[in-house]
Amino acid sequence: MASQTNTTKPTTATHLTSNNNNNNSNNNNNAFLGCIQTDCDPVREVTRVIAEVTRQTKERYGICPEILIVDCSPPDAGTFTYVPHHFQYMVSELLKNSCRATVCGHLAKQNHKKNHTHEEKMPP
């Protein structure tokens, strides 16, 4: 029985923390009660995750689909109390899976269209 070599790189989980020492004026360390953030802003957290997932996807595949944030929340619904690490982990796993599927589908489509005269743009 011949062994098969897996040529894909293992996926690593990204762990961002809202409690790091960045110079973001919106990041108020007094808003934390242990690991719970009392003013967790979903748009800010998702923006941070998008940057990291985009970097990882480009590093692994060389390309990455554009990830857009559509903020449909009402103007007065800004923050909520949550554990940002959990939120970031869930969003990063969803985005990594989506990016991988989009990139792999796009690359497979390109490989099947060898006689195609122009390169198609990757979907967002």
Short mmCIF file of N, CA, C and O in Angstrom, two decimals:
data_model
loop_
_atom_site.label_atom_id
_atom_site.label_comp_id
_atom_site.label_asym_id
_atom_site.label_seq_id
_atom_site.Cartn_x
_atom_site.Cartn_y
_atom_site.Cartn_z
N MET A 1 0.85 -1.18 0.00
CA MET A 1 0.00 0.00 0.00
C MET A 1 0.89 1.24 0.00
O MET A 1 1.69 1.44 0.89
N ALA A 2 0.75 2.06 -1.02
CA ALA A 2 1.58 3.25 -1.15
C ALA A 2 1.01 4.37 -0.30
O ALA A 2 -0.19 4.55 -0.22
N SER A 3 1.89 5.11 0.34
CA SER A 3 1.41 6.24 1.14
C SER A 3 1.25 7.46 0.25
O SER A 3 2.01 7.66 -0.69
N GLN A 4 0.24 8.23 0.54
CA GLN A 4 -0.01 9.45 -0.21
C GLN A 4 0.52 10.63 0.56
O GLN A 4 0.37 10.71 1.76
N THR A 5 1.15 11.54 -0.15
CA THR A 5 1.69 12.73 0.48
C THR A 5 0.70 13.86 0.32
O THR A 5 0.23 14.15 -0.77
N ASN A 6 0.38 14.48 1.42
CA ASN A 6 -0.51 15.63 1.40
C ASN A 6 0.33 16.87 1.15
O ASN A 6 1.20 17.21 1.94
N THR A 7 0.06 17.55 0.02
CA THR A 7 0.88 18.70 -0.35
C THR A 7 0.29 20.02 0.11
O THR A 7 0.89 21.06 -0.09
N THR A 8 -0.89 20.00 0.72
CA THR A 8 -1.48 21.26 1.18
C THR A 8 -0.92 21.62 2.55
O THR A 8 -0.61 20.77 3.35
N LYS A 9 -0.82 22.90 2.76
CA LYS A 9 -0.34 23.40 4.05
C LYS A 9 -1.47 23.34 5.06
O LYS A 9 -2.62 23.57 4.71
N PRO A 10 -1.18 23.03 6.31
CA PRO A 10 -2.25 23.03 7.30
C PRO A 10 -2.75 24.45 7.56
O PRO A 10 -1.98 25.41 7.48
N THR A 11 -4.03 24.56 7.82
CA THR A 11 -4.61 25.86 8.12
C THR A 11 -4.37 26.18 9.59
O THR A 11 -4.58 25.34 10.44
N THR A 12 -3.93 27.39 9.84
CA THR A 12 -3.71 27.78 11.22
C THR A 12 -4.78 28.76 11.64
O THR A 12 -5.23 29.58 10.85
N ALA A 13 -5.20 28.65 12.86
CA ALA A 13 -6.21 29.56 13.38
C ALA A 13 -5.58 30.89 13.73
O ALA A 13 -4.46 30.94 14.23
N THR A 14 -6.27 31.93 13.45
CA THR A 14 -5.80 33.26 13.77
C THR A 14 -6.45 33.72 15.05
O THR A 14 -7.66 33.62 15.20
N HIS A 15 -5.66 34.19 15.95
CA HIS A 15 -6.20 34.68 17.22
C HIS A 15 -5.84 36.15 17.36
O HIS A 15 -4.71 36.48 17.64
N LEU A 16 -6.80 36.98 17.14
CA LEU A 16 -6.62 38.41 17.34
C LEU A 16 -7.15 38.73 18.72
O LEU A 16 -8.05 38.07 19.23
N THR A 17 -6.61 39.74 19.33
CA THR A 17 -7.16 40.16 20.61
C THR A 17 -7.44 41.65 20.56
O THR A 17 -6.67 42.42 20.02
N SER A 18 -8.55 42.02 21.10
CA SER A 18 -8.90 43.43 21.16
C SER A 18 -8.17 44.12 22.30
O SER A 18 -8.24 45.33 22.45
N ASN A 19 -7.49 43.37 23.11
CA ASN A 19 -6.82 43.93 24.27
C ASN A 19 -5.34 44.19 24.02
O ASN A 19 -4.59 44.40 24.93
N ASN A 20 -4.93 44.16 22.73
CA ASN A 20 -3.52 44.40 22.44
C ASN A 20 -3.21 45.88 22.48
O ASN A 20 -4.09 46.72 22.54
N ASN A 21 -1.95 46.20 22.45
CA ASN A 21 -1.53 47.60 22.57
C ASN A 21 -1.39 48.23 21.20
O ASN A 21 -0.30 48.48 20.73
N ASN A 22 -2.51 48.50 20.53
CA ASN A 22 -2.42 49.25 19.28
C ASN A 22 -2.81 50.69 19.57
O ASN A 22 -3.29 51.03 20.63
N ASN A 23 -2.62 51.53 18.60
CA ASN A 23 -2.88 52.96 18.81
C ASN A 23 -4.25 53.37 18.33
O ASN A 23 -4.48 54.50 17.99
N ASN A 24 -5.19 52.44 18.30
CA ASN A 24 -6.54 52.74 17.87
C ASN A 24 -7.27 53.47 19.00
O ASN A 24 -7.46 52.93 20.07
N SER A 25 -7.71 54.69 18.74
CA SER A 25 -8.36 55.47 19.80
C SER A 25 -9.71 54.89 20.18
O SER A 25 -10.22 55.18 21.24
N ASN A 26 -10.30 54.03 19.30
CA ASN A 26 -11.57 53.42 19.63
C ASN A 26 -11.41 52.24 20.57
O ASN A 26 -12.38 51.72 21.09
N ASN A 27 -10.20 51.79 20.80
CA ASN A 27 -9.96 50.62 21.63
C ASN A 27 -9.71 51.08 23.06
O ASN A 27 -8.62 51.43 23.44
N ASN A 28 -10.75 51.06 23.87
CA ASN A 28 -10.67 51.51 25.25
C ASN A 28 -10.46 50.29 26.14
O ASN A 28 -11.37 49.50 26.33
N ASN A 29 -9.25 50.12 26.69
CA ASN A 29 -8.96 48.96 27.50
C ASN A 29 -9.78 48.94 28.79
O ASN A 29 -9.90 47.90 29.42
N ASN A 30 -10.35 50.05 29.21
CA ASN A 30 -11.20 50.08 30.39
C ASN A 30 -12.55 49.42 30.12
O ASN A 30 -13.31 49.18 31.04
N ALA A 31 -12.87 49.13 28.85
CA ALA A 31 -14.13 48.51 28.50
C ALA A 31 -14.09 46.99 28.67
O ALA A 31 -15.04 46.31 28.33
N PHE A 32 -13.00 46.46 29.20
CA PHE A 32 -12.86 45.02 29.39
C PHE A 32 -13.09 44.66 30.85
O PHE A 32 -12.62 45.33 31.76
N LEU A 33 -13.84 43.58 31.05
CA LEU A 33 -14.00 42.96 32.35
C LEU A 33 -13.42 41.55 32.19
O LEU A 33 -14.12 40.64 31.76
N GLY A 34 -12.13 41.41 32.45
CA GLY A 34 -11.45 40.16 32.14
C GLY A 34 -11.33 40.04 30.64
O GLY A 34 -10.78 40.90 29.98
N CYS A 35 -11.91 38.97 30.06
CA CYS A 35 -11.87 38.80 28.61
C CYS A 35 -13.15 39.29 27.95
O CYS A 35 -13.31 39.22 26.74
N ILE A 36 -14.07 39.82 28.73
CA ILE A 36 -15.35 40.31 28.21
C ILE A 36 -15.21 41.79 27.89
O ILE A 36 -14.78 42.58 28.72
N GLN A 37 -15.60 42.15 26.69
CA GLN A 37 -15.56 43.56 26.28
C GLN A 37 -16.97 44.11 26.32
O GLN A 37 -17.87 43.56 25.70
N THR A 38 -17.15 45.18 27.07
CA THR A 38 -18.49 45.74 27.24
C THR A 38 -18.92 46.62 26.08
O THR A 38 -20.10 46.93 25.96
N ASP A 39 -17.97 47.03 25.23
CA ASP A 39 -18.34 47.85 24.08
C ASP A 39 -17.77 47.26 22.78
O ASP A 39 -17.14 47.93 22.00
N CYS A 40 -18.05 45.98 22.57
CA CYS A 40 -17.56 45.29 21.38
C CYS A 40 -18.28 45.83 20.14
O CYS A 40 -19.50 45.81 20.06
N ASP A 41 -17.52 46.35 19.20
CA ASP A 41 -18.06 46.92 17.96
C ASP A 41 -17.89 45.89 16.85
O ASP A 41 -16.77 45.61 16.43
N PRO A 42 -18.98 45.31 16.35
CA PRO A 42 -18.85 44.25 15.36
C PRO A 42 -18.17 44.69 14.07
O PRO A 42 -17.39 43.93 13.50
N VAL A 43 -18.42 45.90 13.62
CA VAL A 43 -17.79 46.37 12.38
C VAL A 43 -16.28 46.49 12.57
O VAL A 43 -15.50 46.07 11.72
N ARG A 44 -15.85 47.03 13.69
CA ARG A 44 -14.42 47.15 13.98
C ARG A 44 -13.76 45.77 14.06
O ARG A 44 -12.69 45.54 13.49
N GLU A 45 -14.41 44.85 14.75
CA GLU A 45 -13.84 43.51 14.90
C GLU A 45 -13.77 42.78 13.57
O GLU A 45 -12.78 42.13 13.25
N VAL A 46 -14.83 42.86 12.77
CA VAL A 46 -14.84 42.19 11.46
C VAL A 46 -13.80 42.81 10.54
O VAL A 46 -13.13 42.10 9.78
N THR A 47 -13.62 44.12 10.60
CA THR A 47 -12.60 44.78 9.78
C THR A 47 -11.22 44.24 10.10
O THR A 47 -10.41 43.98 9.20
N ARG A 48 -10.94 44.04 11.37
CA ARG A 48 -9.64 43.49 11.78
C ARG A 48 -9.47 42.05 11.27
O ARG A 48 -8.40 41.66 10.82
N VAL A 49 -10.53 41.27 11.38
CA VAL A 49 -10.48 39.88 10.92
C VAL A 49 -10.29 39.82 9.41
O VAL A 49 -9.50 39.01 8.90
N ILE A 50 -10.97 40.68 8.69
CA ILE A 50 -10.85 40.71 7.22
C ILE A 50 -9.40 40.96 6.82
O ILE A 50 -8.88 40.31 5.91
N ALA A 51 -8.74 41.89 7.48
CA ALA A 51 -7.35 42.18 7.15
C ALA A 51 -6.47 40.95 7.32
O ALA A 51 -5.63 40.63 6.47
N GLU A 52 -6.67 40.23 8.40
CA GLU A 52 -5.86 39.04 8.67
C GLU A 52 -6.19 37.89 7.72
O GLU A 52 -5.30 37.23 7.20
N VAL A 53 -7.46 37.66 7.45
CA VAL A 53 -7.87 36.59 6.54
C VAL A 53 -7.39 36.90 5.11
O VAL A 53 -6.92 36.00 4.40
N THR A 54 -7.46 38.15 4.70
CA THR A 54 -6.97 38.54 3.39
C THR A 54 -5.47 38.27 3.28
O THR A 54 -5.00 37.71 2.29
N ARG A 55 -4.73 38.63 4.31
CA ARG A 55 -3.29 38.38 4.31
C ARG A 55 -2.99 36.88 4.22
O ARG A 55 -2.17 36.45 3.42
N GLN A 56 -3.69 36.09 5.02
CA GLN A 56 -3.46 34.64 5.02
C GLN A 56 -3.83 34.01 3.68
O GLN A 56 -3.11 33.14 3.18
N THR A 57 -4.93 34.44 3.09
CA THR A 57 -5.37 33.87 1.82
C THR A 57 -4.39 34.21 0.71
O THR A 57 -4.04 33.35 -0.10
N LYS A 58 -3.92 35.46 0.67
CA LYS A 58 -2.93 35.85 -0.34
C LYS A 58 -1.63 35.11 -0.15
O LYS A 58 -0.97 34.72 -1.11
N GLU A 59 -1.25 34.90 1.11
CA GLU A 59 -0.01 34.18 1.40
C GLU A 59 -0.11 32.72 0.94
O GLU A 59 0.83 32.17 0.40
N ARG A 60 -1.26 32.12 1.13
CA ARG A 60 -1.43 30.70 0.79
C ARG A 60 -1.70 30.47 -0.69
O ARG A 60 -1.15 29.56 -1.30
N TYR A 61 -2.59 31.28 -1.30
CA TYR A 61 -3.02 31.04 -2.67
C TYR A 61 -2.49 32.06 -3.68
O TYR A 61 -2.65 31.87 -4.87
N GLY A 62 -1.96 33.16 -3.21
CA GLY A 62 -1.47 34.19 -4.12
C GLY A 62 -2.53 35.19 -4.54
O GLY A 62 -2.21 36.24 -5.09
N ILE A 63 -3.78 34.88 -4.30
CA ILE A 63 -4.90 35.77 -4.63
C ILE A 63 -5.92 35.68 -3.50
O ILE A 63 -5.90 34.75 -2.70
N CYS A 64 -6.80 36.67 -3.46
CA CYS A 64 -7.87 36.68 -2.46
C CYS A 64 -9.05 37.46 -3.02
O CYS A 64 -8.86 38.53 -3.62
N PRO A 65 -10.27 36.94 -2.84
CA PRO A 65 -11.42 37.72 -3.27
C PRO A 65 -11.58 38.96 -2.39
O PRO A 65 -11.12 38.98 -1.25
N GLU A 66 -12.21 39.97 -2.94
CA GLU A 66 -12.48 41.17 -2.16
C GLU A 66 -13.55 40.85 -1.13
O GLU A 66 -14.57 40.25 -1.44
N ILE A 67 -13.30 41.22 0.11
CA ILE A 67 -14.26 40.98 1.19
C ILE A 67 -14.87 42.33 1.58
O ILE A 67 -14.15 43.24 1.99
N LEU A 68 -16.16 42.45 1.42
CA LEU A 68 -16.85 43.70 1.71
C LEU A 68 -17.65 43.58 2.99
O LEU A 68 -18.22 42.54 3.29
N ILE A 69 -17.72 44.67 3.73
CA ILE A 69 -18.57 44.75 4.92
C ILE A 69 -19.77 45.61 4.55
O ILE A 69 -19.62 46.73 4.08
N VAL A 70 -20.95 45.07 4.75
CA VAL A 70 -22.17 45.83 4.55
C VAL A 70 -22.80 46.00 5.93
O VAL A 70 -23.30 45.05 6.51
N ASP A 71 -22.72 47.20 6.45
CA ASP A 71 -23.24 47.50 7.78
C ASP A 71 -24.69 47.93 7.65
O ASP A 71 -24.98 49.04 7.23
N CYS A 72 -25.60 47.03 7.99
CA CYS A 72 -27.03 47.31 7.90
C CYS A 72 -27.65 47.64 9.25
O CYS A 72 -28.87 47.69 9.39
N SER A 73 -26.80 47.85 10.24
CA SER A 73 -27.34 48.12 11.58
C SER A 73 -27.84 49.56 11.66
O SER A 73 -27.34 50.45 11.00
N PRO A 74 -28.85 49.77 12.50
CA PRO A 74 -29.34 51.14 12.68
C PRO A 74 -28.26 52.00 13.34
O PRO A 74 -27.38 51.48 14.03
N PRO A 75 -28.32 53.31 13.14
CA PRO A 75 -27.28 54.19 13.66
C PRO A 75 -27.08 54.12 15.17
O PRO A 75 -25.98 54.31 15.66
N ASP A 76 -28.13 53.80 15.92
CA ASP A 76 -28.01 53.78 17.38
C ASP A 76 -27.56 52.42 17.92
O ASP A 76 -27.33 52.27 19.12
N ALA A 77 -27.39 51.42 17.06
CA ALA A 77 -26.98 50.07 17.51
C ALA A 77 -25.49 49.90 17.26
O ALA A 77 -25.07 49.28 16.30
N GLY A 78 -24.67 50.43 18.14
CA GLY A 78 -23.24 50.41 17.91
C GLY A 78 -22.50 49.23 18.49
O GLY A 78 -21.88 48.47 17.77
N THR A 79 -22.58 49.03 19.78
CA THR A 79 -21.74 48.02 20.43
C THR A 79 -22.59 47.07 21.26
O THR A 79 -23.77 47.31 21.50
N PHE A 80 -21.96 45.98 21.68
CA PHE A 80 -22.61 45.01 22.55
C PHE A 80 -21.56 44.39 23.45
O PHE A 80 -20.36 44.54 23.23
N THR A 81 -21.98 43.70 24.47
CA THR A 81 -21.07 43.04 25.40
C THR A 81 -20.83 41.62 24.93
O THR A 81 -21.78 40.85 24.75
N TYR A 82 -19.55 41.27 24.73
CA TYR A 82 -19.22 39.94 24.23
C TYR A 82 -17.74 39.67 24.47
O TYR A 82 -16.99 40.57 24.85
N VAL A 83 -17.33 38.45 24.19
CA VAL A 83 -15.92 38.07 24.25
C VAL A 83 -15.37 38.23 22.82
O VAL A 83 -15.69 37.42 21.95
N PRO A 84 -14.59 39.27 22.56
CA PRO A 84 -14.16 39.53 21.18
C PRO A 84 -13.35 38.39 20.57
O PRO A 84 -13.45 38.15 19.38
N HIS A 85 -12.60 37.67 21.39
CA HIS A 85 -11.82 36.56 20.85
C HIS A 85 -12.75 35.51 20.23
O HIS A 85 -12.48 34.99 19.15
N HIS A 86 -13.86 35.21 20.88
CA HIS A 86 -14.81 34.23 20.35
C HIS A 86 -15.43 34.75 19.05
O HIS A 86 -15.55 34.01 18.08
N PHE A 87 -15.82 36.00 19.05
CA PHE A 87 -16.42 36.61 17.86
C PHE A 87 -15.44 36.59 16.70
O PHE A 87 -15.78 36.19 15.58
N GLN A 88 -14.20 36.99 16.96
CA GLN A 88 -13.18 37.02 15.92
C GLN A 88 -12.90 35.62 15.38
O GLN A 88 -12.73 35.43 14.18
N TYR A 89 -12.86 34.64 16.27
CA TYR A 89 -12.60 33.27 15.84
C TYR A 89 -13.71 32.76 14.92
O TYR A 89 -13.43 32.18 13.86
N MET A 90 -14.97 32.99 15.30
CA MET A 90 -16.09 32.53 14.47
C MET A 90 -16.08 33.20 13.10
O MET A 90 -16.22 32.54 12.07
N VAL A 91 -15.89 34.51 13.09
CA VAL A 91 -15.88 35.24 11.82
C VAL A 91 -14.69 34.81 10.97
O VAL A 91 -14.82 34.62 9.76
N SER A 92 -13.51 34.64 11.58
CA SER A 92 -12.34 34.26 10.79
C SER A 92 -12.51 32.87 10.18
O SER A 92 -12.12 32.65 9.03
N GLU A 93 -13.10 31.93 10.90
CA GLU A 93 -13.31 30.59 10.33
C GLU A 93 -14.29 30.64 9.16
O GLU A 93 -14.07 30.01 8.13
N LEU A 94 -15.37 31.41 9.30
CA LEU A 94 -16.33 31.55 8.20
C LEU A 94 -15.69 32.20 6.98
O LEU A 94 -15.86 31.73 5.85
N LEU A 95 -14.92 33.27 7.21
CA LEU A 95 -14.28 33.96 6.08
C LEU A 95 -13.19 33.12 5.43
O LEU A 95 -13.06 33.12 4.20
N LYS A 96 -12.40 32.40 6.23
CA LYS A 96 -11.36 31.55 5.66
C LYS A 96 -11.98 30.45 4.79
O LYS A 96 -11.49 30.17 3.70
N ASN A 97 -13.05 29.84 5.28
CA ASN A 97 -13.72 28.81 4.49
C ASN A 97 -14.29 29.39 3.20
O ASN A 97 -14.17 28.78 2.13
N SER A 98 -14.89 30.56 3.28
CA SER A 98 -15.47 31.20 2.11
C SER A 98 -14.38 31.58 1.10
O SER A 98 -14.54 31.37 -0.11
N CYS A 99 -13.29 32.15 1.59
CA CYS A 99 -12.20 32.54 0.69
C CYS A 99 -11.58 31.32 0.03
O CYS A 99 -11.31 31.33 -1.18
N ARG A 100 -11.36 30.27 0.80
CA ARG A 100 -10.78 29.05 0.23
C ARG A 100 -11.68 28.49 -0.86
O ARG A 100 -11.22 28.16 -1.95
N ALA A 101 -12.98 28.39 -0.60
CA ALA A 101 -13.91 27.86 -1.58
C ALA A 101 -13.96 28.74 -2.83
O ALA A 101 -13.99 28.23 -3.95
N THR A 102 -13.96 30.04 -2.64
CA THR A 102 -14.01 30.97 -3.78
C THR A 102 -12.75 30.87 -4.62
O THR A 102 -12.81 30.77 -5.85
N VAL A 103 -11.59 30.88 -3.96
CA VAL A 103 -10.32 30.81 -4.69
C VAL A 103 -10.18 29.46 -5.40
O VAL A 103 -9.83 29.41 -6.58
N CYS A 104 -10.46 28.37 -4.70
CA CYS A 104 -10.33 27.05 -5.32
C CYS A 104 -11.30 26.89 -6.48
O CYS A 104 -10.94 26.33 -7.53
N GLY A 105 -12.53 27.38 -6.32
CA GLY A 105 -13.49 27.34 -7.42
C GLY A 105 -13.04 28.17 -8.61
O GLY A 105 -13.16 27.75 -9.77
N HIS A 106 -12.49 29.33 -8.33
CA HIS A 106 -12.00 30.21 -9.40
C HIS A 106 -10.82 29.57 -10.13
O HIS A 106 -10.77 29.57 -11.36
N LEU A 107 -9.89 29.01 -9.37
CA LEU A 107 -8.72 28.38 -9.99
C LEU A 107 -9.12 27.14 -10.79
O LEU A 107 -8.58 26.90 -11.87
N ALA A 108 -10.05 26.36 -10.29
CA ALA A 108 -10.52 25.18 -11.02
C ALA A 108 -11.21 25.59 -12.32
O ALA A 108 -11.02 24.96 -13.36
N LYS A 109 -11.99 26.65 -12.25
CA LYS A 109 -12.68 27.16 -13.45
C LYS A 109 -11.66 27.63 -14.48
O LYS A 109 -11.80 27.37 -15.67
N GLN A 110 -10.60 28.30 -14.01
CA GLN A 110 -9.55 28.77 -14.92
C GLN A 110 -8.81 27.60 -15.56
O GLN A 110 -8.46 27.65 -16.72
N ASN A 111 -8.57 26.54 -14.79
CA ASN A 111 -7.87 25.37 -15.33
C ASN A 111 -8.71 24.63 -16.36
O ASN A 111 -8.16 24.03 -17.28
N HIS A 112 -10.04 24.67 -16.24
CA HIS A 112 -10.91 24.00 -17.20
C HIS A 112 -11.09 24.80 -18.49
O HIS A 112 -11.51 24.28 -19.48
N LYS A 113 -10.76 26.07 -18.45
CA LYS A 113 -10.94 26.93 -19.61
C LYS A 113 -9.58 27.29 -20.20
O LYS A 113 -9.23 28.45 -20.32
N LYS A 114 -8.82 26.30 -20.58
CA LYS A 114 -7.48 26.55 -21.12
C LYS A 114 -7.51 27.33 -22.43
O LYS A 114 -6.58 28.04 -22.75
N ASN A 115 -8.58 27.21 -23.20
CA ASN A 115 -8.70 27.91 -24.48
C ASN A 115 -9.32 29.29 -24.32
O ASN A 115 -9.57 29.97 -25.30
N HIS A 116 -9.56 29.68 -23.10
CA HIS A 116 -10.17 30.98 -22.81
C HIS A 116 -9.17 32.08 -23.13
O HIS A 116 -8.01 32.02 -22.72
N THR A 117 -9.59 33.09 -23.86
CA THR A 117 -8.65 34.12 -24.31
C THR A 117 -8.40 35.23 -23.28
O THR A 117 -7.40 35.91 -23.35
N HIS A 118 -9.30 35.43 -22.35
CA HIS A 118 -9.06 36.45 -21.33
C HIS A 118 -9.32 35.85 -19.96
O HIS A 118 -10.15 34.97 -19.79
N GLU A 119 -8.60 36.36 -18.98
CA GLU A 119 -8.74 35.85 -17.62
C GLU A 119 -9.96 36.48 -16.96
O GLU A 119 -10.16 37.67 -17.03
N GLU A 120 -10.77 35.64 -16.35
CA GLU A 120 -11.95 36.14 -15.66
C GLU A 120 -11.57 36.70 -14.30
O GLU A 120 -10.67 36.19 -13.65
N LYS A 121 -12.29 37.73 -13.90
CA LYS A 121 -12.06 38.32 -12.60
C LYS A 121 -12.68 37.43 -11.53
O LYS A 121 -13.76 36.87 -11.72
N MET A 122 -12.00 37.30 -10.41
CA MET A 122 -12.51 36.51 -9.31
C MET A 122 -13.73 37.19 -8.71
O MET A 122 -13.76 38.40 -8.56
N PRO A 123 -14.78 36.40 -8.36
CA PRO A 123 -15.96 37.02 -7.76
C PRO A 123 -15.65 37.55 -6.37
O PRO A 123 -14.75 37.04 -5.72
N PRO A 124 -16.40 38.58 -5.91
CA PRO A 124 -16.17 39.10 -4.57
C PRO A 124 -16.67 38.14 -3.51
O PRO A 124 -17.44 37.29 -3.75
#
